[in-house]
XYZ file of C-alpha atoms in Angstrom:
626
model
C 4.154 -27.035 40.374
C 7.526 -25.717 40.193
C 8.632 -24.292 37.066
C 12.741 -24.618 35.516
C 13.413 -21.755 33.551
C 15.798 -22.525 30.565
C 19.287 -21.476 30.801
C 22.126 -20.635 28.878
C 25.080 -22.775 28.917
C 27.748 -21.348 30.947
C 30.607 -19.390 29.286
C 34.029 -21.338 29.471
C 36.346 -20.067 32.210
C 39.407 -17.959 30.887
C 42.807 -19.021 31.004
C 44.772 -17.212 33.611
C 46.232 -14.220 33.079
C 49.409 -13.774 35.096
C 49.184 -9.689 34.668
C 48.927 -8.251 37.974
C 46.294 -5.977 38.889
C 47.589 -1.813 39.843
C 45.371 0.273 41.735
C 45.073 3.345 40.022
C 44.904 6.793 41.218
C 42.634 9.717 39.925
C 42.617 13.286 40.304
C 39.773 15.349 38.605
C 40.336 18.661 37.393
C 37.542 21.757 38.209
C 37.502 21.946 33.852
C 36.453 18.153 33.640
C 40.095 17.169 32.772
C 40.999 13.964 34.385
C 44.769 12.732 35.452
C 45.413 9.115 35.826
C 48.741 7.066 37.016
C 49.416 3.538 38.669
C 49.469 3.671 42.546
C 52.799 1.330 42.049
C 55.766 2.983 40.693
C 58.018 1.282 38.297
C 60.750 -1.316 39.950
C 64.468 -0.077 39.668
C 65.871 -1.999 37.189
C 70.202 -2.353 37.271
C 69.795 -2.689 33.259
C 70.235 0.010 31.076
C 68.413 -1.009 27.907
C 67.441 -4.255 26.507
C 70.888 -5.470 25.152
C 71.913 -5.251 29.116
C 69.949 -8.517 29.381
C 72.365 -10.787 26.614
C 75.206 -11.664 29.028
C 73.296 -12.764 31.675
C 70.849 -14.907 29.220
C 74.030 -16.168 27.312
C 75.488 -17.623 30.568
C 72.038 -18.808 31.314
C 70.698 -20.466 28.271
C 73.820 -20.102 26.088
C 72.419 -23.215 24.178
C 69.041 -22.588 24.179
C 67.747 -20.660 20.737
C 67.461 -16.677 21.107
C 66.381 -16.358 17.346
C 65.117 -18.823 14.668
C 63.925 -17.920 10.981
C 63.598 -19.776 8.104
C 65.969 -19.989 5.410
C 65.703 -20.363 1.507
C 64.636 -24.036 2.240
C 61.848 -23.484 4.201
C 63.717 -24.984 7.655
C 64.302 -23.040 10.803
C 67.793 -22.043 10.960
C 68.937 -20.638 14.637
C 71.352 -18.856 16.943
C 71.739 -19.503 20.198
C 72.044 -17.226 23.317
C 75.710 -17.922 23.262
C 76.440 -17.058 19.541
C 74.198 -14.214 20.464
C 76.632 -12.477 22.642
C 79.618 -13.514 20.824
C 78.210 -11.962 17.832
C 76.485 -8.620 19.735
C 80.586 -8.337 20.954
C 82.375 -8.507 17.665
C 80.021 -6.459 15.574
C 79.639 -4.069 18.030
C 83.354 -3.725 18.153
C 83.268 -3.823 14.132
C 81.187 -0.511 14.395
C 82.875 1.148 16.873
C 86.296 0.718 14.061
C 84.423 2.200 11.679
C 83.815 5.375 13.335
C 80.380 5.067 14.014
C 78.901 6.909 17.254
C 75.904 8.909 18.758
C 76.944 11.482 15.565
C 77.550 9.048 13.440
C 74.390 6.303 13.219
C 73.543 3.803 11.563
C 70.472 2.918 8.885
C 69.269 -0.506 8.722
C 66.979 -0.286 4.717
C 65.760 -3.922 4.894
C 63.190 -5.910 7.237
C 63.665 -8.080 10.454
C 66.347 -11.072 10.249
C 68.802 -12.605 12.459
C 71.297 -10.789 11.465
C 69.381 -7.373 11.543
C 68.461 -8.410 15.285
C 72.123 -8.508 16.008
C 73.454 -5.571 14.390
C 69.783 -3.763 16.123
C 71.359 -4.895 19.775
C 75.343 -4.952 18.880
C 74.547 -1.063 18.386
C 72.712 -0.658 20.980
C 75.056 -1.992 23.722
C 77.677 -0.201 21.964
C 76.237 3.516 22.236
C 75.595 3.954 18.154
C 72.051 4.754 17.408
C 70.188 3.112 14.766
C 67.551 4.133 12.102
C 65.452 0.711 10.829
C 63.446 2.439 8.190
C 60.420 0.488 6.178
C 61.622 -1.681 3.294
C 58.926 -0.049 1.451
C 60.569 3.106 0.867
C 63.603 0.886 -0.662
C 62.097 -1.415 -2.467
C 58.065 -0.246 -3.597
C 58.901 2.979 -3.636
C 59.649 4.231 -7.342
C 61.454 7.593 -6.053
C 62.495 7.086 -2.764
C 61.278 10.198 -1.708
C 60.719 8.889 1.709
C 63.961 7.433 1.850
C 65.822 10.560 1.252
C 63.635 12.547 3.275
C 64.991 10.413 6.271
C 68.375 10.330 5.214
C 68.123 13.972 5.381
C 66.565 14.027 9.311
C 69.599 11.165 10.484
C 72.382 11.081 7.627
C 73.755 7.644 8.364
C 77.648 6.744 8.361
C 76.679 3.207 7.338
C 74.045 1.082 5.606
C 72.535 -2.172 6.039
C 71.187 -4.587 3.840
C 70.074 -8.320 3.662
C 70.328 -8.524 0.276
C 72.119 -6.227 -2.149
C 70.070 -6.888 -5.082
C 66.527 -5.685 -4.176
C 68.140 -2.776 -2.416
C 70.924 -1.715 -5.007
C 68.517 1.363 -6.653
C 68.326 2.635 -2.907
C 71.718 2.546 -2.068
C 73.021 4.601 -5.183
C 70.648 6.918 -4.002
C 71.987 6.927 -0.556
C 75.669 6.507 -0.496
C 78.153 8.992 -0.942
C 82.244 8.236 -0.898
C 82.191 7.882 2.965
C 79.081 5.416 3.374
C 79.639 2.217 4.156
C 77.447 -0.864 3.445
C 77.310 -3.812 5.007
C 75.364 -6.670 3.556
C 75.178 -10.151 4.359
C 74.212 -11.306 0.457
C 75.131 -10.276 -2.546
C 77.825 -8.663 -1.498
C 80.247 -6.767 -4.239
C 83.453 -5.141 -4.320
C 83.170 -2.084 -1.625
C 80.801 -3.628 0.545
C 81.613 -5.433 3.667
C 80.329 -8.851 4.369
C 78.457 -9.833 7.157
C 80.195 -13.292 7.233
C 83.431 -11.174 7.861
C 82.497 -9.102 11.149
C 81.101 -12.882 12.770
C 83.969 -15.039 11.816
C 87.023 -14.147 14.052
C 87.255 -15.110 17.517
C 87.047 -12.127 19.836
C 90.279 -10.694 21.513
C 90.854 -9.146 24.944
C 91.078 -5.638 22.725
C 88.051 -5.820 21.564
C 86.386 -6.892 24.649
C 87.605 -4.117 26.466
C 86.781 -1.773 23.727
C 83.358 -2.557 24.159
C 82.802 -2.749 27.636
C 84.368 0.714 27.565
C 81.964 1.779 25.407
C 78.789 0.200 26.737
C 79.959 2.103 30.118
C 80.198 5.375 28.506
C 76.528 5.583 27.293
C 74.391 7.932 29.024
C 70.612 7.683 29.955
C 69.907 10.571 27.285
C 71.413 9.270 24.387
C 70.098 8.137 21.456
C 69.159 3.930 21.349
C 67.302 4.458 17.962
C 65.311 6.675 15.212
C 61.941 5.817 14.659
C 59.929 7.198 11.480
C 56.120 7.715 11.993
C 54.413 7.131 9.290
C 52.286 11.056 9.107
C 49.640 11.944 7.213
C 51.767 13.807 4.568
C 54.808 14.823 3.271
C 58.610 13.458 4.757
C 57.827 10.952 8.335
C 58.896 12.139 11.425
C 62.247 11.057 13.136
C 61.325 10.077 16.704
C 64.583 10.019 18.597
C 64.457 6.989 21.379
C 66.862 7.444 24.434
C 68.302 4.735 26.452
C 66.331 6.460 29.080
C 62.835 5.439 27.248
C 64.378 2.092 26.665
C 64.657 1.375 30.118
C 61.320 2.766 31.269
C 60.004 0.400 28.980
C 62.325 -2.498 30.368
C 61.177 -1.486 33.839
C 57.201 -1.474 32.949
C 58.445 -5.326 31.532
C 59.645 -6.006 34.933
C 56.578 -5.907 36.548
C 54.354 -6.389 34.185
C 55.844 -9.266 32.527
C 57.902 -10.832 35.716
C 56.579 -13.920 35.614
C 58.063 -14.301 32.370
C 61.457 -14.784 34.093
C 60.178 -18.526 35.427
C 59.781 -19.951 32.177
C 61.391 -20.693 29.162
C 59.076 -17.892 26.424
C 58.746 -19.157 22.679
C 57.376 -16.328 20.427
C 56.469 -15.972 17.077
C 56.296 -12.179 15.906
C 55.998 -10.441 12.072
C 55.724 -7.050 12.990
C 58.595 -5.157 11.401
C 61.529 -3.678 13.893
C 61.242 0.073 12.403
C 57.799 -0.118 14.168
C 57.304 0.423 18.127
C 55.220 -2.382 18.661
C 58.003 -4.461 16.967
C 61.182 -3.392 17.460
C 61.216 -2.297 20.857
C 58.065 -4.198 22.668
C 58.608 -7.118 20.709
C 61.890 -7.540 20.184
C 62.654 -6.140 23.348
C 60.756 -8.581 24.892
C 62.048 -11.372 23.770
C 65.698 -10.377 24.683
C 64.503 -9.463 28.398
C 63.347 -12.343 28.958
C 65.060 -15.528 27.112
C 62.903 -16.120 24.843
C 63.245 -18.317 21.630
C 61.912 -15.463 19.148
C 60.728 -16.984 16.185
C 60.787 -14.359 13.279
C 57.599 -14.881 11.159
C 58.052 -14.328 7.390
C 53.991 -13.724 6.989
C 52.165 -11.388 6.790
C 47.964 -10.209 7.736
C 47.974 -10.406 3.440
C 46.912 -12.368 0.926
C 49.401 -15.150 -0.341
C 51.575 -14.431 2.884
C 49.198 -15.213 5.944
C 49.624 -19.205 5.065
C 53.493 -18.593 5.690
C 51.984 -17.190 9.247
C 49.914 -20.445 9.168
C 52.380 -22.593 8.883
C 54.497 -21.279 11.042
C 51.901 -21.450 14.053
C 51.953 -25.643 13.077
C 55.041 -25.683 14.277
C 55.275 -23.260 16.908
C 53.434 -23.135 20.493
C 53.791 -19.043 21.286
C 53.608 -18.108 25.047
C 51.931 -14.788 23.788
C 50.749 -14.390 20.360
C 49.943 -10.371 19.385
C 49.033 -9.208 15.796
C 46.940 -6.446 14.197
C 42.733 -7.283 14.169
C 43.503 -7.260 10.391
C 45.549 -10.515 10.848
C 43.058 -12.020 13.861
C 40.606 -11.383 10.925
C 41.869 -14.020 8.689
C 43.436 -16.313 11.293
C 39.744 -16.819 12.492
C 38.705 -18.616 9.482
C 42.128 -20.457 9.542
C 41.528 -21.922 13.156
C 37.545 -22.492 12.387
C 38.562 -25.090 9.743
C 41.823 -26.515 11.021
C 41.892 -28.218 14.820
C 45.395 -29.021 14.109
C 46.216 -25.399 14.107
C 43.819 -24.375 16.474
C 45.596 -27.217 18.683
C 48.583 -25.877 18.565
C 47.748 -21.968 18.916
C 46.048 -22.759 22.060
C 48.120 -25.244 23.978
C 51.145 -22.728 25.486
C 49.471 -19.548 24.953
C 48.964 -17.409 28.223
C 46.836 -14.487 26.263
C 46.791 -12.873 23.158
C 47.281 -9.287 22.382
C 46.332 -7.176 19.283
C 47.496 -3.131 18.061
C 47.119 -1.163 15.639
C 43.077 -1.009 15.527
C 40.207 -2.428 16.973
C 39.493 -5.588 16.901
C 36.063 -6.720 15.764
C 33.643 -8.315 18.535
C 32.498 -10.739 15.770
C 36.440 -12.131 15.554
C 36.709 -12.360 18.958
C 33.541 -14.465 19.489
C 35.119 -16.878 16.771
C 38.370 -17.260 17.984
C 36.884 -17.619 21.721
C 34.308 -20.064 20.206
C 37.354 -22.247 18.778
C 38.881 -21.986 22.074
C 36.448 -23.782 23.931
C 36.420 -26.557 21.048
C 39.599 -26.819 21.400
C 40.857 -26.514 24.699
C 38.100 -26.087 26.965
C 38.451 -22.241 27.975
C 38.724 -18.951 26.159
C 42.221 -16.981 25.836
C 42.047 -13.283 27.172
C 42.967 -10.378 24.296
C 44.708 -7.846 25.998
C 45.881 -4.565 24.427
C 46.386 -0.861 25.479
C 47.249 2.499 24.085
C 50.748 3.787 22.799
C 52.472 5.206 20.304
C 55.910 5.381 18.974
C 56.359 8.707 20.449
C 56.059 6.982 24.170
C 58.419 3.885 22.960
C 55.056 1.339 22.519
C 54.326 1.789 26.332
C 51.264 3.912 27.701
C 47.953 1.839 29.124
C 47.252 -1.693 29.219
C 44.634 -3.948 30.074
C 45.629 -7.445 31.265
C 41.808 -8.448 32.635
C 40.920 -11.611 31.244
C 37.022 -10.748 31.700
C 37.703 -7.040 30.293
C 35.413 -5.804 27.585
C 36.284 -6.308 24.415
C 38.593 -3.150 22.772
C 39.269 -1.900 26.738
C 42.710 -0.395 26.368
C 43.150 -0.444 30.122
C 44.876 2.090 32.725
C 48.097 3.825 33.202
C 50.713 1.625 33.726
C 53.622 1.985 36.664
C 55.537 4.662 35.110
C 53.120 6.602 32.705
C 50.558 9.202 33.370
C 47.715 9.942 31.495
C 45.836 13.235 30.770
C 41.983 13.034 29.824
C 40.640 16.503 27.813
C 36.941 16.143 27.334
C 35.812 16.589 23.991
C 32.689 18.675 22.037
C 30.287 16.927 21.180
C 28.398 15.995 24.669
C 29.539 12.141 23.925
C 31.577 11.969 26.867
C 34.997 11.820 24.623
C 38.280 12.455 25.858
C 41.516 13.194 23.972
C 44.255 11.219 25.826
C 47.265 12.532 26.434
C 50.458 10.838 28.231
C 53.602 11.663 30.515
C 56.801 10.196 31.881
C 59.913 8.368 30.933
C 58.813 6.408 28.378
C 57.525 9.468 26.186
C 60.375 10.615 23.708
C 62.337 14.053 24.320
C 61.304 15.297 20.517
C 60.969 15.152 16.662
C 64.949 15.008 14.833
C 65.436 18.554 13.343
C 61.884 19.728 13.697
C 61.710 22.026 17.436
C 58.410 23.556 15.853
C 56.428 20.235 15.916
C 58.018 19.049 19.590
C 56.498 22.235 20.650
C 53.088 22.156 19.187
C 52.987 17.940 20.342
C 52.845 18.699 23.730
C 50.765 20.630 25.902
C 51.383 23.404 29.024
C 52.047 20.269 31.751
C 54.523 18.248 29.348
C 51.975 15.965 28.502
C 52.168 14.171 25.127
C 49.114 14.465 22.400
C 48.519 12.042 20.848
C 45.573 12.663 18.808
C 43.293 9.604 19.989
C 40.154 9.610 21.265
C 38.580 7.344 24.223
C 35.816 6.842 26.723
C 35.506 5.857 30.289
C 34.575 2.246 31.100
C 32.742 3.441 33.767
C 32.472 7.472 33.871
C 32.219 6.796 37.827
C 35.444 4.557 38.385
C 38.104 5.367 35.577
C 39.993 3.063 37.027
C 38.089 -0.019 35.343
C 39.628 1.025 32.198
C 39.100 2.955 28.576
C 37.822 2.250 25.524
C 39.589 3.550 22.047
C 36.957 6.056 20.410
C 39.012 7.101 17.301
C 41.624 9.280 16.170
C 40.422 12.997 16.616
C 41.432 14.302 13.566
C 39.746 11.758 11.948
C 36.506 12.527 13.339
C 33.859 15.048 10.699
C 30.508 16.420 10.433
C 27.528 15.773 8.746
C 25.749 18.852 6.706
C 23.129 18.360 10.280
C 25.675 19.370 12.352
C 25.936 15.442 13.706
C 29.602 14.320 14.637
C 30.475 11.664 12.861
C 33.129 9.656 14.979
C 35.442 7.380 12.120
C 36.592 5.153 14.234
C 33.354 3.874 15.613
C 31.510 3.582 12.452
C 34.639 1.940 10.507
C 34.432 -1.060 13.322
C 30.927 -1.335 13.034
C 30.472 -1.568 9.481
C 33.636 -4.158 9.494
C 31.761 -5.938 11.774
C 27.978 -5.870 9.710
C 29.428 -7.074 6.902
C 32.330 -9.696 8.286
C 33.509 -11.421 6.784
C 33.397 -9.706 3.555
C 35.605 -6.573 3.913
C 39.101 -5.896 5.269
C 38.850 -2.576 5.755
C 36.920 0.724 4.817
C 37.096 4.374 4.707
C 34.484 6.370 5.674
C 33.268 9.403 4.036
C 30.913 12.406 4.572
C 32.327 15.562 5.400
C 29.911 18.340 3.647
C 27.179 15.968 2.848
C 24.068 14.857 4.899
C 24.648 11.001 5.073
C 27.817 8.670 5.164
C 28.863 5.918 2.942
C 32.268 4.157 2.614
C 34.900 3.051 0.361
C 36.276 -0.475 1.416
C 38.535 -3.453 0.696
C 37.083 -6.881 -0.482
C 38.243 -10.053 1.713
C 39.044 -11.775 -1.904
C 38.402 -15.225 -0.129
C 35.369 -15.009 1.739
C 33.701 -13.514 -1.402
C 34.987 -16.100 -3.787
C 32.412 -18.515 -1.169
C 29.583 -16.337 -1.877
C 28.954 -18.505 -5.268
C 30.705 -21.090 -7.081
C 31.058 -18.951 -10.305
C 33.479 -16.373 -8.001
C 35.854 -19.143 -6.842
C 38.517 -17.952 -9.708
C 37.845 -14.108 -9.931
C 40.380 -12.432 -9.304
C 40.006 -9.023 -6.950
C 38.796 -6.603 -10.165
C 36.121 -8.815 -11.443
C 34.678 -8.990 -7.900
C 34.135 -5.987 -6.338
C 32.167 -5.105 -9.376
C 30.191 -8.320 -9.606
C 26.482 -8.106 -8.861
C 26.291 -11.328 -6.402
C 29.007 -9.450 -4.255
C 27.170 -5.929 -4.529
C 24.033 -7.863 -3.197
C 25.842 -9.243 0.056
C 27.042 -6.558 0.596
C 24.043 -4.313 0.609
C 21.944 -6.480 2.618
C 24.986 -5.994 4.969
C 24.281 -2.345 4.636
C 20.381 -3.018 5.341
C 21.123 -5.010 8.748
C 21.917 -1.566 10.040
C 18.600 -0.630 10.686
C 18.670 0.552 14.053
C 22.029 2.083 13.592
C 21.567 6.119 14.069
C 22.426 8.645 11.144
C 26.023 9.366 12.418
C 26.773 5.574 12.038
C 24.528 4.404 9.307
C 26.258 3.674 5.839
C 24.242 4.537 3.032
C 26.376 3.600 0.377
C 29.577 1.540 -0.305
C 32.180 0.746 -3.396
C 34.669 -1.754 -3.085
C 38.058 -1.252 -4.710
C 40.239 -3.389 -6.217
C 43.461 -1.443 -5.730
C 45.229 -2.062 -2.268
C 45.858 1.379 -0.382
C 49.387 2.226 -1.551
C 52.568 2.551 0.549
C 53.906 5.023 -1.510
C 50.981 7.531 -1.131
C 50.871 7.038 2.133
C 47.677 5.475 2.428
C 48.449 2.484 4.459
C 51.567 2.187 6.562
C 53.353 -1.572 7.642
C 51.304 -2.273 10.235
C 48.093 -2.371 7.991
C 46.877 1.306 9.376
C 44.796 3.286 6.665
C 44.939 6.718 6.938
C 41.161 7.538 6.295
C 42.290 11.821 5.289
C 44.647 10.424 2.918
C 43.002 7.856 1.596
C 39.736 9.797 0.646
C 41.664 12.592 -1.011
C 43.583 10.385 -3.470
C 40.531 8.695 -4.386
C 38.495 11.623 -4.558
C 37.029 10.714 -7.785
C 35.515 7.686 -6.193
C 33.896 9.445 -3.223
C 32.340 11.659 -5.497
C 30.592 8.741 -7.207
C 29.534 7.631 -3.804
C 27.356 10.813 -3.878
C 25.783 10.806 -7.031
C 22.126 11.081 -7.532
C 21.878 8.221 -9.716
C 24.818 5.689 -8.252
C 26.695 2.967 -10.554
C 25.173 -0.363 -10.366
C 28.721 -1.422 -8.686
C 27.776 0.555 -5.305
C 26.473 -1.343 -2.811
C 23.042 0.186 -1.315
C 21.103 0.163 2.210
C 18.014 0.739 0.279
């Protein structure tokens, strides 16, 4: 008699990803060092930058909506293609009549916004550089050290503000006799008024006055100042040339082609002073036509539903966020169709930065997926940094592993260091065009960031895919300096056991810090996810975040969390755990915009609580494996 062996239900097929596939080339060093680039060179591109795409789009599309935001209403307010231009034209020829040039930049204090987007390209096609810094350091921050520590690296010749109000304490602090502000409300004697540079018809003079100086700028001049967000002390000023503007434009070209045949809706929150959102993003949008919906949400509590609702009423063609954000919006799309509905309909793939994005997200969102729509949507992501513009690897495989970060793309090479440790490790290092030229004012870190060959550090970790084919991809394995080791000698690698202990306990925590160093086990400090345990019991529905990280029914989840980990090895075992109430703070420099916490930083301000993570006798409020 023939026997039918059970099967599993076939997986859903994945939406197509139009990515194309590059060979890539290896070359393997006698010390174990490995070199990587794309067999395909990046296309020659006639455009300089991204603002070289406007015209062309204006004459295009000139109808069609380039950027849409809500206003104080709640309804979409937009500007079209057409206005676009007109508007890139006569502010860029306002800045040019107030003296401003690559000496004399620009500093944008407030987040992204129509008009930010405009004065962001009207400077750029114009040759005046521009320094978007956080909002944070103008409006959270009580003494704007930050602020005046980049003021210091790129002393602007103008300011810009949304609103005067929130940002009046930071501009005393910034302007002097010869800064101007510009500020679209809330403007006051002394300030000039956005309304004023957008509401006269352009003349031939001004035209020509900006074409001159859009021809005039030069492949190593400076698009825009970037601020990393460091580990201590005053960020860095990454200087961004037109050059690394158009590598990145170029790797869009042929990455992103297809783009061109269709008619791209977006919806994007990450902020502008960011890599990932003000020049992949935003760039993005503008080399390609795209309606660019500005999202005023955020991956936090109370401001996610503005993300929500925004998704009801737009379809993205490509939808990329931080796994903090994917964390919540799995939930979201598990209990609403309608949203789901819409999220899935247009979208070609998703993409996430920042982190790693937890395998047990990704099987909910892919399980909603096939609910909804009958096939899962790829997650594709690489490996960058604002020091190489946002550009670096990429993986566009729609059947990739889960956190693969992909190969060199067209343009970039990497290098691959092997690490101690006899975990087959690599630091990753990068080279070409895209990578910037050096820190503002600061030759002795330039020098110590890259190595003998020109090659980039950038202080992550990975692994090999496959150790015997690097060309199937990497996987992210930490940041190095992140990395510590147990009182056994045993390397304990951060960013491993931070994804797996978000992933044991999902949906519970947010995020975590790991600690250890000088002690023979590991345990963790970590953020409650206030809403999924309010659903633990009925009494926690109305506690707020201080009654429950200390309340015994949330201890106990978490703990048998901590117990599921079993099989889990002493470098990745947590032992302990305390959940805090306070969010990491901004102004310490424990978190940065894009929801990053720096672990170092974090565990030294809160010493006092890693200390009581160690104790023979812990509180009752620490969460146990046994």
């Amino acid at each position: 008699m023939m026997t039918v062996t059970p099967t599993q239900p076939a997986a859903a097929s994945y939406r197509p990803v139009r990515i194309p596939e590059r060979h890539t080339l290896v070359e393997r060093r006698a010390d174990g060092t490995l070199i990587l680039r794309s067999a395909t060179p990046p296309p020659d591109i006639a455009e300089r930058s991204f603002a070289d795409f406007i015209p062309a789009w204006a004459a295009q599309r000139g109808n069609r909506p380039a950027f849409r935001e809500r206003d104080a209403h709640g309804d979409w307010r937009s500007l079209s293609w057409a206005d676009l231009w007109r508007q890139v034209q006569l502010v860029g020829a306002a800045l040019l009549g107030l003296g401003l040039d690559q000496d004399q930049p620009l500093m944008l204090l407030s987040g992204n916004s129509i008009e930010q987007a405009v004065l962001l390209l009207a400077a750029e096609y114009v040759g005046v550089p521009t320094a978007p810094v956080s909002p944070a350091y103008s409006t959270v921050s009580k003494d704007f050290a930050r602020l005046l520590g980049v003021a210091t690296l790129v002393p602007p010749a103008a300011l810009f503000v949304q609103e005067t109000g929130p940002y009046e304490r930071a501009l005393a602090a910034l302007s002097s006799a010869t800064t101007t502000v510009i500020a679209v409300q809330g403007v006051r004697p002394g300030v000039i008024a956005w309304a004023d540079l957008i509401a006269e018809d352009l003349t031939p003079q001004q035209i020509a006055k900006v074409a001159a100086a859009h021809a005039a700028i030069r492949a190593d001049d400076t698009a825009r100042v970037l601020f990393t967000s460091g580990s201590t002390g005053t960020p860095k000023g990454v200087a961004l040339t037109y050059g690394n503007f158009r590598a990145v434009a170029a790797y869009y070209a042929d990455n992103l082609g297809w783009l061109r045949e269709t008619e791209p809706v977006f919806l994007d929150w990450l902020p502008w002073h960011h890599g990932l959102g003000g020049v992949l993003n935003l760039g993005r949008s503008i080399q390609f036509g795209a309606a660019h919906h500005i999202d005023d949400g955020r991956p936090l509590p109370g401001m996610i539903e503005r993300t929500v609702r925004n998704l009801r009423d737009v379809s993205p063609t490509i939808f990329t966020s931080v796994p903090s954000a994917w964390t919540v919006l799995a939930g979201e799309l598990e209990r609403d169709p309608e949203l789901a509905q819409k999220l899935f309909a247009n979208v070609h793939y998703f993409g996430y930065g920042g982190a790693s994005l937890p395998r047990d997200v990704w099987q909910r969102i892919q399980q909603v997926a096939e609910q909804t729509i009958g096939q899962r949507i790829a997650f594709c992501t690489g490996l960058a940094c604002t020091e190489t513009s946002g550009m670096g690897t990429y993986c566009g495989r729609a059947n990739a592993e889960n956190g693969n970060i992909g190969t060199p793309v067209p343009g970039a090479e990497v290098k691959l260091v092997p690490l101690e440790g006899g975990d087959a490790r690599y630091e990753i290092r990068m080279r070409g065009p895209h990578v910037f030229g050096g820190y503002v004012a600061h030759p002795e870190l330039t020098a110590a960031a890259f190595d003998d060959d020109g090659f980039f550090r950038l202080g992550d970790a990975v692994r090999l895919v496959n150790a015997d084919d690097p060309s199937q991809g990497m996987l992210f394995a930490g940041r190095v300096v992140e990395d510590f080791k147990l009182t056994n000698g045993t390397w304990v690698r951060t960013g491993a056991v931070r994804l797996a202990l978000l992933e044991c306990c999902s949906p519970l925590l947010t995020d975590a810090v790991i600690c250890g160093h000088d002690h023979d086990y590991l345990a963790a400090l970590a953020w409650p996810n206030v809403a999924a345990c309010r659903k633990l019991a009925p009494e926690l529905a109305t506690l707020d975040a201080a009654a429950l990280v200390q309340h015994p029914i949330v201890v106990d989840a978490i703990s048998k969390c901590l117990r599921s980990q079993a099989n889990s090895g002493s470098s990745l075992r947590i032992e302990r755990l305390m959940l805090m109430a306070e969010p990491p703070s901004i102004d310490a420099n424990e978190i940065a915009d894009k929801g990053y916490v720096n672990q170092s930083v974090t565990r030294a301000r809160r010493a006092h609580f890693v200390e009581q993570l160690f104790q023979t006798s812990p509180a009752a409020h620490i969460a146990r494996a046994q």
